[in-house]
mmCIF file of C-alpha atoms (C1' of nucleotides) in Angstrom:
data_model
loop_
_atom_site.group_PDB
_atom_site.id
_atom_site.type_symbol
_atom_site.label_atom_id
_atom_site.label_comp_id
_atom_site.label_asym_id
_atom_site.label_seq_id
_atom_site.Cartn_x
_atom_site.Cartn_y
_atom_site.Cartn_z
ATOM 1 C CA UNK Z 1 94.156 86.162 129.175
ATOM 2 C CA UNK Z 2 96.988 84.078 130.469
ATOM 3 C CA UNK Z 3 99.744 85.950 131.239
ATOM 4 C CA UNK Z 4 101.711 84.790 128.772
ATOM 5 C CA UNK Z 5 99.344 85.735 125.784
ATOM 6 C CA UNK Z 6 99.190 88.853 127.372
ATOM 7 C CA UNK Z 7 103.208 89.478 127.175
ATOM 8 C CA UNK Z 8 102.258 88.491 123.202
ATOM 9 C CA UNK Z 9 99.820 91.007 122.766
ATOM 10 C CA UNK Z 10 102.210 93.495 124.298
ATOM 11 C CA UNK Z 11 105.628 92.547 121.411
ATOM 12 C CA UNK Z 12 105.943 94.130 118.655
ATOM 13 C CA UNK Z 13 107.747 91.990 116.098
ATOM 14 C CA UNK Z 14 109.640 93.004 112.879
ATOM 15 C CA UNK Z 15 109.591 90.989 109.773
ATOM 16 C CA UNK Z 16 110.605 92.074 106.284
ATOM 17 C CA UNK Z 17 108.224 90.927 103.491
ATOM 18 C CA UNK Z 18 109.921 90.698 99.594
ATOM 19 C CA UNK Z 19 108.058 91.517 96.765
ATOM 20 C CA UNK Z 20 109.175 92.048 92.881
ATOM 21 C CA UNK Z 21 108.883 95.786 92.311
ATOM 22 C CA UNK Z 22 107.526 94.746 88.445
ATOM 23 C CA UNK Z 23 104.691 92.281 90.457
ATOM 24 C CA UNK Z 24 104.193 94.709 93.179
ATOM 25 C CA UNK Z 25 106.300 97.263 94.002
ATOM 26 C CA UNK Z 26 105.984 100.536 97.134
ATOM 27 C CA UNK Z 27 104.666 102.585 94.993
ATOM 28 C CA UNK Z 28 101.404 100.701 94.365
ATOM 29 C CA UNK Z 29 101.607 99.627 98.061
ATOM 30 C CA UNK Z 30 101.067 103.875 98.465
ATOM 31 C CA UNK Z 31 98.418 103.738 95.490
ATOM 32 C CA UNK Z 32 96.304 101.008 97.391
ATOM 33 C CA UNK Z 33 93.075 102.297 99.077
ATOM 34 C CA UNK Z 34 93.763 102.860 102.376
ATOM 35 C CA UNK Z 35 97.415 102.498 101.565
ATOM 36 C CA UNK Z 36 96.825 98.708 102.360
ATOM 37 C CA UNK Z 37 97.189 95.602 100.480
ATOM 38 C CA UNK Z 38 96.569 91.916 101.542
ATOM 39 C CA UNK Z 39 99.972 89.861 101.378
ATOM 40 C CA UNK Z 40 98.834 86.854 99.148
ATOM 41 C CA UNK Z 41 100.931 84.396 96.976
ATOM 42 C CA UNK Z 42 103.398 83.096 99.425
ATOM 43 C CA UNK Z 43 103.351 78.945 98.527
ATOM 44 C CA UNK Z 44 106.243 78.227 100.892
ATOM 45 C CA UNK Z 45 105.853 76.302 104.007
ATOM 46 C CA UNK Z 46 108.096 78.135 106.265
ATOM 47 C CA UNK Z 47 106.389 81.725 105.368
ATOM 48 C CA UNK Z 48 103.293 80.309 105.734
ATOM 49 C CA UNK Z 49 103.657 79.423 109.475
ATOM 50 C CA UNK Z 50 104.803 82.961 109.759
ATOM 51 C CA UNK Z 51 101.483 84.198 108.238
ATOM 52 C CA UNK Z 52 99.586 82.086 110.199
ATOM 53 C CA UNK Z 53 100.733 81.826 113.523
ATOM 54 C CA UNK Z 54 103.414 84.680 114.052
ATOM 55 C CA UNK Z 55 102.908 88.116 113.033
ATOM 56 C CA UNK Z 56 100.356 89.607 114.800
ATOM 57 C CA UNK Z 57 98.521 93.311 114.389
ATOM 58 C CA UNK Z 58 100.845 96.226 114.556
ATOM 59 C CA UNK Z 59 104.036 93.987 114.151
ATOM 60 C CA UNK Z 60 106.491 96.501 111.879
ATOM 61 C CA UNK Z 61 107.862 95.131 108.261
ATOM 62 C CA UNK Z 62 110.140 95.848 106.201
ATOM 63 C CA UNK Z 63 109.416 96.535 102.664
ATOM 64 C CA UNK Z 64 111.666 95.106 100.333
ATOM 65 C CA UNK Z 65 112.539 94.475 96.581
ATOM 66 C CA UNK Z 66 114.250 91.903 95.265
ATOM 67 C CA UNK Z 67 114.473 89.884 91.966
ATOM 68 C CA UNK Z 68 115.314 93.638 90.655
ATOM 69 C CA UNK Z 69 118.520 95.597 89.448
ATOM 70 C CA UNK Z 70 118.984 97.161 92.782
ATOM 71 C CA UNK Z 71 117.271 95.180 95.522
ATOM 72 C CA UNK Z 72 116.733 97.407 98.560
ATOM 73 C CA UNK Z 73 114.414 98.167 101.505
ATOM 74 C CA UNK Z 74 112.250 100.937 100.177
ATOM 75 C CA UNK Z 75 110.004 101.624 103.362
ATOM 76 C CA UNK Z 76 108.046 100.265 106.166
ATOM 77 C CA UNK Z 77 104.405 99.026 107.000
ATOM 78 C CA UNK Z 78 102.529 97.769 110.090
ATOM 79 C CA UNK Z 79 100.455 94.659 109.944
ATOM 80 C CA UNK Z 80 97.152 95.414 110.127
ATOM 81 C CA UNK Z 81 95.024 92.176 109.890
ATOM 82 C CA UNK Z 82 96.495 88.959 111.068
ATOM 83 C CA UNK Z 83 96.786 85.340 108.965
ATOM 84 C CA UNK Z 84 94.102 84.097 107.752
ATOM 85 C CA UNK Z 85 93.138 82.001 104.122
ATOM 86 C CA UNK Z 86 94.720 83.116 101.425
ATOM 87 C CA UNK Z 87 91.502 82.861 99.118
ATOM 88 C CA UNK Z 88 93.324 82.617 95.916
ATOM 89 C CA UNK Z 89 94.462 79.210 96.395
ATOM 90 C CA UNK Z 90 90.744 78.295 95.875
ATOM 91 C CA UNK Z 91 90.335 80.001 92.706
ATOM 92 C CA UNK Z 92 91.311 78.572 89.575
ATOM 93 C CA UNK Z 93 91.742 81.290 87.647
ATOM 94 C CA UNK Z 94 94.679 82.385 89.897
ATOM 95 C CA UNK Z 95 98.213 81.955 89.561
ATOM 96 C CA UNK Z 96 98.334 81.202 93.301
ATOM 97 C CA UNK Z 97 95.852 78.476 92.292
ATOM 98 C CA UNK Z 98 95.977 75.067 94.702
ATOM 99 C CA UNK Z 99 93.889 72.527 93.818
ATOM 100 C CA UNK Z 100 94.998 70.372 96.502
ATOM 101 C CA UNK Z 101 94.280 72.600 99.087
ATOM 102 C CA UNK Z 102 91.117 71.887 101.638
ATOM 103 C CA UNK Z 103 88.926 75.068 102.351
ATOM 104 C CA UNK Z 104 87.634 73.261 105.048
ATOM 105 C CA UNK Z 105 91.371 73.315 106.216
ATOM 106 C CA UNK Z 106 93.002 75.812 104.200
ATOM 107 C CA UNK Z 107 96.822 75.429 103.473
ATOM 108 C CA UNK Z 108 97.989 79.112 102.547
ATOM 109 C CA UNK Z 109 97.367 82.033 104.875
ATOM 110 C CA UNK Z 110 98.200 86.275 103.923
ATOM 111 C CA UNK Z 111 98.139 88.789 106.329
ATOM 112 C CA UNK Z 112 97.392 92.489 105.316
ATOM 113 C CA UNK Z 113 99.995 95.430 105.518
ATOM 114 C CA UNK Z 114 99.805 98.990 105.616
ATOM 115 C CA UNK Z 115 102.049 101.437 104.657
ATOM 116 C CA UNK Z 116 103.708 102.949 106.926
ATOM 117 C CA UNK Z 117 106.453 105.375 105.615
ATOM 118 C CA UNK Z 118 108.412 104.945 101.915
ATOM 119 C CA UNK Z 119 112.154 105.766 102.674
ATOM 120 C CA UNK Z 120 113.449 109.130 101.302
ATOM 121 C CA UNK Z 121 116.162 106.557 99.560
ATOM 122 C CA UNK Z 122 116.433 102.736 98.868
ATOM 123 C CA UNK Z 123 118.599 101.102 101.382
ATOM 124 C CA UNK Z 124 119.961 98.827 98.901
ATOM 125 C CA UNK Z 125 121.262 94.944 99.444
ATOM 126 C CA UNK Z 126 124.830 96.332 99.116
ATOM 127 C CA UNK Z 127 124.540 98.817 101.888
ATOM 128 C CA UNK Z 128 123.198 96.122 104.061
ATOM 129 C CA UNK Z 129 125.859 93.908 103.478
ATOM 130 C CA UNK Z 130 128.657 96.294 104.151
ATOM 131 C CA UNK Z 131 127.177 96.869 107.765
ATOM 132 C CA UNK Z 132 128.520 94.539 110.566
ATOM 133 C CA UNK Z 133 125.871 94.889 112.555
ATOM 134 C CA UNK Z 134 123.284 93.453 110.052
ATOM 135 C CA UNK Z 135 125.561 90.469 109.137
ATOM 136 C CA UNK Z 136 122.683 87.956 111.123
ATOM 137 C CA UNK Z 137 120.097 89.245 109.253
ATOM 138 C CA UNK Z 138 118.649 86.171 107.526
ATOM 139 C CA UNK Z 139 118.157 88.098 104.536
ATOM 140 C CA UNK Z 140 121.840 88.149 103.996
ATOM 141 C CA UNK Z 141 122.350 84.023 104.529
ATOM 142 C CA UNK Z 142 123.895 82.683 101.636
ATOM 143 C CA UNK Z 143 121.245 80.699 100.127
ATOM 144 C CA UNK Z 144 118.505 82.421 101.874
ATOM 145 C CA UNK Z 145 115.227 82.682 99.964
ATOM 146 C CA UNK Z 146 112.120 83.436 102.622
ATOM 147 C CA UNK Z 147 109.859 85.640 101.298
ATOM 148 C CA UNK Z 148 108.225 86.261 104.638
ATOM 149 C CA UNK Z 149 111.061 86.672 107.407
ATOM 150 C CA UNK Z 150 111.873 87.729 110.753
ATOM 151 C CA UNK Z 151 114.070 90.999 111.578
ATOM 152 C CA UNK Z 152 115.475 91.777 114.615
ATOM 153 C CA UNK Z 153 114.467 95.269 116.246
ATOM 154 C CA UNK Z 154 117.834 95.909 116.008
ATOM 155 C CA UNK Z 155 117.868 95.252 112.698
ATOM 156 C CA UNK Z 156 114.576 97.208 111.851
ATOM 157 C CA UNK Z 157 116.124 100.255 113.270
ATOM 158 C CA UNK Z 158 119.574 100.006 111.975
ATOM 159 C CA UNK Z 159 117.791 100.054 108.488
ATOM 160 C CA UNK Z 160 115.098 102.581 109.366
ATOM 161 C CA UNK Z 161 117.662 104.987 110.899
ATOM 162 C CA UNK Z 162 120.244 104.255 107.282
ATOM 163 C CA UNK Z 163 117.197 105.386 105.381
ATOM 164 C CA UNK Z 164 117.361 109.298 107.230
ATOM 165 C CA UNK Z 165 120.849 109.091 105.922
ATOM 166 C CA UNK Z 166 122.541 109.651 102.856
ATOM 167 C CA UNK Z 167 123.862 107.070 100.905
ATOM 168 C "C1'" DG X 15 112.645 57.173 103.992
ATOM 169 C "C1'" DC X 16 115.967 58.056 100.299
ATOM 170 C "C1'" DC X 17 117.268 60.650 96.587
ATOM 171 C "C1'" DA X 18 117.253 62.139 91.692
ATOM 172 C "C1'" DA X 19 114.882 65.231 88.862
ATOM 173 C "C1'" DC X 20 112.737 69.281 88.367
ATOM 174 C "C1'" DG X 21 111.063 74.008 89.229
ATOM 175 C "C1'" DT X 22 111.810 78.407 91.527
ATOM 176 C "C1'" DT X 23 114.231 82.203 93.680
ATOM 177 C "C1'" DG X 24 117.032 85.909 93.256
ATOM 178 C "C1'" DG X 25 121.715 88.004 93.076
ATOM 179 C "C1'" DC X 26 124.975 89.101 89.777
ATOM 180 C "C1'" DG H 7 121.033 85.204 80.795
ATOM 181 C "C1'" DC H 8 123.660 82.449 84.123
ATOM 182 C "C1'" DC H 9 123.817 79.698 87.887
ATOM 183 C "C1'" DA H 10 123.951 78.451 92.950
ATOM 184 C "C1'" DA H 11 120.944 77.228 96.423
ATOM 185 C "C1'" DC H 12 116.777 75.692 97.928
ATOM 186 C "C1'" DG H 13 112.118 73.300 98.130
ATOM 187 C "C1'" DT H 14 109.007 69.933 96.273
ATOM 188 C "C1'" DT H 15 107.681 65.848 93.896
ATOM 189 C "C1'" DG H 16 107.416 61.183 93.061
ATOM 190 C "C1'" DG H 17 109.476 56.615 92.026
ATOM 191 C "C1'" DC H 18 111.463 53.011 94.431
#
DNA sequence: GCCAACGTTGGC
DNA sequence: GCCAACGTTGGC
């Protein structure tokens, strides 16, 4: 292994993956065998390359919901298989459905997550906000709409360590 | 390649 | 439910 694939395979990175708590919330993240659920659905160009090419195996994410009445990190989880085809874009039956995409060249990639610990409280959006240290957080961009997104370790541990805390 | 129209996201 | 911001589509 070159030696820089092998500084790679040595980072951790931290992302934090949304979901809509009524599609798919923590809670049935812990209910999944295994405790571990493949990441499928994302249909945005930008996520995708982060599915694909970025997060790797034992990368740490942070589990959050949004479209919700209180958006907020609820927990963490480790990857645990890296990108590859998202099959549901060849299935018609699917919401996540493209016809124009190529199996022989497929154009939507998931990783899989595992659980990794639910917080004993929501660290909601407001919270986040309110903390200077987390104003780079592209989560809190104005217009800022990635599903899939990277988090500084900073960041991850900020959050993780708000969690332990009370609100 | 431009850009208007449309659809989606997601906080409030 | 509203609406700002963003991404995609498709005509030209």
């Amino acid at each position: 292994m070159p030696p820089e694939r092998l500084l790679e395979a040595m980072t951790i990175n931290y992302w934090l993956m949304k979901s809509e708590p009524t599609t798919f919330s923590i809670d049935d993240l812990a209910n999944q065998p295994d405790q571990t659920t493949c990441w499928e659905g994302v249909r945005n160009y930008q996520a995708r390359n982060l599915l694909r090419d970025e997060i790797q195996v034992g990368d740490r994410v942070l589990f959050y919901h949004s479209a919700c009445k209180v958006p907020a990190v609820m927990g963490t989880a480790v990857v645990s298989r890296s990108g590859y085809a998202d099959h549901f874009q060849f299935d018609p039956k699917s919401n996540y459905y493209d016809a124009k995409s190529d199996p022989e060249n497929p154009r939507w990639y998931m990783v899989d997550i595992t659980l990794e610990s639910e917080f004993e409280r929501p660290v909601t959006l407001a919270e986040l906000r309110e903390r200077a240290g987390l104003k780079g957080m592209v989560l809190l961009q104005k217009g800022s709409r990635l599903s899939v997104q990277p988090v500084k370790k900073k960041e991850f541990d900020t959050i993780v360590k708000l969690a332990s805390k009370p609100a």
